[in-house]
Amino acid sequence: MSIAPTAGAAMRRRLPASLLVGGTITAAVVAVAAVSLVWTPHDPTAIVIADRLAPPSATHWLGTDHFGRDVASMMMAGAVNSIAVALVAVAIGIAVGVPLGLAAAARPGWLDQTILRFNDVVFAFPALLLAVMITAFAGPGAVNAIVAIGIFNIPVFAKLIRATALGQWTRDYVLAARLAGKGPVLISAEHVLPNILNPLVVQATIQFSLAILAEAGLSYVGLGSQPPAPSWGRMLADAQTMIAIAPRLAIVPGVAIIVTVLGLNLLGDGLADLLDPKLRRPR
Amino acid sequence: MALLEVDNLAVTIGATAVLNGVSFGLERGGVLGIVGESGAGKTMTALSIMRLLPAAAAATGRIAFAGEDLTALAEPAMCDRRGRMLAMIFQEPMSALDPLKTIGRQVAETVFAHHRGNRREALALAREVLDRVGLPADRFPLGLYPHELSGGQRQRVVIAMAVVLRPQLIIADEPTSALDVTAQARILDLLRRLLVDHGASLILISHDLAVVAALADRVAIMKDGAIVETGATAHLFDNLRHPYSRTLFAAASSRHRQRPAARAGDATPILTVRGIVRDYRPSRFLFRPARHVRAVDHVGLTIHRGESVGLVGESGSGKSTLARVVLALDRPLQGEVFLDGVDFLASRGRRLRDLRRHVQAVFQDPYGSFDPRRKVANLVAEPCHLEVPRPSAAERRRRVAAALAAVGLSEADGDKYPHEFSGGQRQRLAIARALITNPSLIVLDEAVSALDASIRAQILALLADLNERLNLSYLFISHDLATVRAVTDRVAVMQDGRIVEEGATERVFAHPRHPYTAALLAATPDLDRVLAVRRGEARLAPSG
């Protein structure tokens, strides 16, 4: 109220800092992944036993692994795999889980109960077991890993959305919308979902990092993306036995996962702030 | 020597001055009332004395309590004073109690914190104090949890926590604002008795002048962080000098009959409700099995065109449930609702939508009734959804502008978000939203209860004006009897899901027939009545 108009105008155009930092990191990761599609310093799958466990140098920027593969090239190519798996898995979770959660909140009673019991059933099976089951049907591979992780994500989002949406349904503005003759679908889309975007975005970034880790776990037991296709998760799993000899092999993919997740978290936070009209202007 | 001496207290939060040169004194055994509208700095004054201001706030000035400067005390020393010498009672008895601890432990906590005895002694003391605040051992054992008590009973526990160590000063911040009138009257009686028993002093903060006038011997009126006027209660109210105090007083006093006599002639019933029954199945209470609670029990009501009908009763009496049935948000178990002669409950689909256009609502909370993510124009236009065919964008814009103008806002306000408006403005927006479909009936569910007195008067004037111009009917639901008396033609009194009395407003208020109505009226604080009593006291025993 008491802020001078010039200061207000200047601040209104300023984007949230978290959005800028998160956006930059995410853009950088995506750019690296994109570049790897057309160019990598070396062939990420080429095995040169003579060069095994070479330290970082001008030719091998991040050194080589125990098979003599170039780590930098594997990281770049692995980015495509890991990000694609995680993104699609989270997208499956959101695409199915969010409507289920909204429906459960909008129609308490048998629909709500059915969705909740379905959630419980899916929760009862660990992602790994689910992957084993899917592999038994369809054989191992990245796509099946995506499906397994995606199915595991559905109840996570469904439960979160149901719980937060239930709170929205008690609000007077939802009552006002009902008085305006709007049905549950329209109210869910117009009033409920926009007001619970913040927890959804935060949960999505958390699930994204978990999906990268889950993909790593599935690849480790041979159920995820198959060698020689590189993935950050499998690099991390492979490095486990080398941790005493060449800790670099674990650190590089580990840091990459952390930075990517951090970038996405910040991006999610920033987006949430940007979408909130209350924070759009300085107070 | 005065017990409390506040001298030139100023508080800033960031660059905003919250309190500005606040000075007052309080004698031992005295009661100081602080009144003012929201944002006047009443609570900040209380928190300054308790040294419980938010971390971002910076305070200057002197607060002398029993000869010692509280502002100079270190935090551990202040902790020792809090609870033992100064205590506070908060507004919301729901959130002032920890839901996971028994009432006995919570009262005993104050005793523990000051090392006044072991567990057994502390609990014994808690028992004794709970007895004194009217929660006897046979019905209210120490092992009860807060959710097992009513609002008034919870507030008694909060008071017990405050008085257990017999502090010399009690600060009560809106202690009865969240309570029903009858509970409020009992809590005020209790406070009065405890003060006499303990010889403690009280600072009573309230927006309700009648509550303050009934209890305080001195009153300070606050506005924008400063005290604009102060004096002995009866004398102050009789000789108000500051224009703001006069507005405040006018808004609180003699609110009877602002409404012109009911217009004769038009007797077309807009709404006819017959034999409504609605049950709720509450969650289990204690060890009793779950049972149905009859929220509304065979209720009938008629509202004519242009008529304003009041529905009063305490919380839980079924007022809001009835409102939801009238708005077709809830289906009753039995009964019928006719809107403009058409059966509302039997209608479906397009017919129902069309009927809904004729009845709209304004809710209590001006902050909760708008989706914070959407623009005002969008929200105000929302009921247009009921019309078939849907009005065009241009038509909607025109109607939003007209509705905003009708409630005293400008067309440009449509491009703003709800948080850019004050509470009173939001309630105007809510009325604009209700007007957009040209309804014949508006249900006002506690629509002015959350507003400050001066803002409330403006909104009521707006409603009266709309009623006159558009021949609107109102179902005015409120627990505030004074307001209902001022703005309605007829009134129905609800108790435990039944309408116990119904009739012309003036008749019901002047000559209540049902004992419950009489009890409600007697419990309602009335500034004029209270002041008459205080003037009598002042004449008998002139105080210093």
Short mmCIF file of C-alpha atoms in Angstrom, two decimals, chain A residues 1-2 168 171-183 186-187 190-192 194-198 271-272 274-281 283, chain B residues 15-16 324 327-330 353 356 359-365 367-375 378-379 382-386 415 417 419-420 433:
data_model
loop_
_atom_site.label_atom_id
_atom_site.label_comp_id
_atom_site.label_asym_id
_atom_site.label_seq_id
_atom_site.Cartn_x
_atom_site.Cartn_y
_atom_site.Cartn_z
CA MET A 1 0.00 0.00 0.00
CA SER A 2 2.70 2.42 0.98
CA GLN A 168 -10.81 -26.89 -1.49
CA ARG A 171 -14.29 -23.39 0.57
CA ASP A 172 -16.98 -20.81 0.07
CA TYR A 173 -15.86 -20.08 -3.46
CA VAL A 174 -16.60 -23.64 -4.43
CA LEU A 175 -20.01 -23.20 -2.85
CA ALA A 176 -20.45 -20.05 -4.92
CA ALA A 177 -19.52 -21.97 -8.06
CA ARG A 178 -22.08 -24.66 -7.18
CA LEU A 179 -24.68 -21.93 -6.79
CA ALA A 180 -23.67 -20.80 -10.26
CA GLY A 181 -24.78 -24.21 -11.47
CA LYS A 182 -21.34 -25.54 -12.22
CA GLY A 183 -20.83 -29.27 -12.05
CA LEU A 186 -15.98 -27.73 -14.21
CA ILE A 187 -15.41 -26.80 -10.56
CA GLU A 190 -11.58 -24.06 -12.69
CA HIS A 191 -11.33 -23.69 -8.94
CA VAL A 192 -9.90 -26.79 -7.30
CA PRO A 194 -5.51 -24.13 -9.88
CA ASN A 195 -5.52 -23.71 -6.12
CA ILE A 196 -3.63 -26.93 -5.42
CA LEU A 197 -0.97 -26.50 -8.10
CA ASN A 198 1.73 -25.68 -5.56
CA LEU A 271 6.51 -21.59 -11.46
CA ALA A 272 4.30 -21.92 -8.40
CA LEU A 274 4.64 -17.06 -10.84
CA LEU A 275 1.19 -18.66 -10.98
CA ASP A 276 0.12 -17.19 -7.65
CA PRO A 277 -1.54 -13.82 -8.24
CA LYS A 278 -0.91 -12.85 -4.62
CA LEU A 279 2.85 -12.97 -5.18
CA ARG A 280 2.74 -11.43 -8.60
CA ARG A 281 2.88 -7.94 -7.18
CA ARG A 283 2.98 -6.05 -1.10
CA ALA B 15 8.57 0.55 7.43
CA THR B 16 4.95 0.44 8.65
CA ARG B 324 -28.22 -24.87 2.19
CA LEU B 327 -30.13 -22.92 -2.02
CA ALA B 328 -30.53 -26.52 -3.21
CA LEU B 329 -26.96 -27.28 -2.13
CA ASP B 330 -28.29 -29.95 0.19
CA ARG B 353 -30.49 -24.04 -13.41
CA ARG B 356 -31.15 -21.18 -9.33
CA VAL B 359 -31.88 -17.34 -5.58
CA GLN B 360 -28.28 -16.40 -4.89
CA ALA B 361 -26.20 -16.14 -1.72
CA VAL B 362 -23.62 -14.07 0.11
CA PHE B 363 -21.47 -15.91 2.64
CA GLN B 364 -19.85 -14.86 5.86
CA ASP B 365 -16.15 -14.89 5.15
CA TYR B 367 -11.78 -13.68 2.33
CA GLY B 368 -12.87 -17.25 1.63
CA SER B 369 -15.66 -16.64 -0.83
CA PHE B 370 -13.51 -15.77 -3.83
CA ASP B 371 -11.11 -18.01 -5.69
CA PRO B 372 -7.79 -16.21 -5.18
CA ARG B 373 -6.53 -17.34 -8.57
CA ARG B 374 -9.15 -15.72 -10.76
CA LYS B 375 -9.89 -12.16 -11.70
CA ASN B 378 -14.52 -13.64 -13.98
CA LEU B 379 -15.75 -14.44 -10.49
CA GLU B 382 -19.72 -16.86 -12.63
CA PRO B 383 -23.49 -17.22 -12.05
CA CYS B 384 -24.02 -16.33 -15.75
CA HIS B 385 -23.24 -20.01 -16.20
CA LEU B 386 -26.85 -20.64 -15.17
CA ASP B 415 -9.40 -6.60 -13.71
CA TYR B 417 -7.62 -10.08 -8.07
CA HIS B 419 -6.69 -10.06 -2.55
CA GLU B 420 -6.45 -6.47 -3.73
CA ARG B 433 -21.90 -11.68 -7.87
#
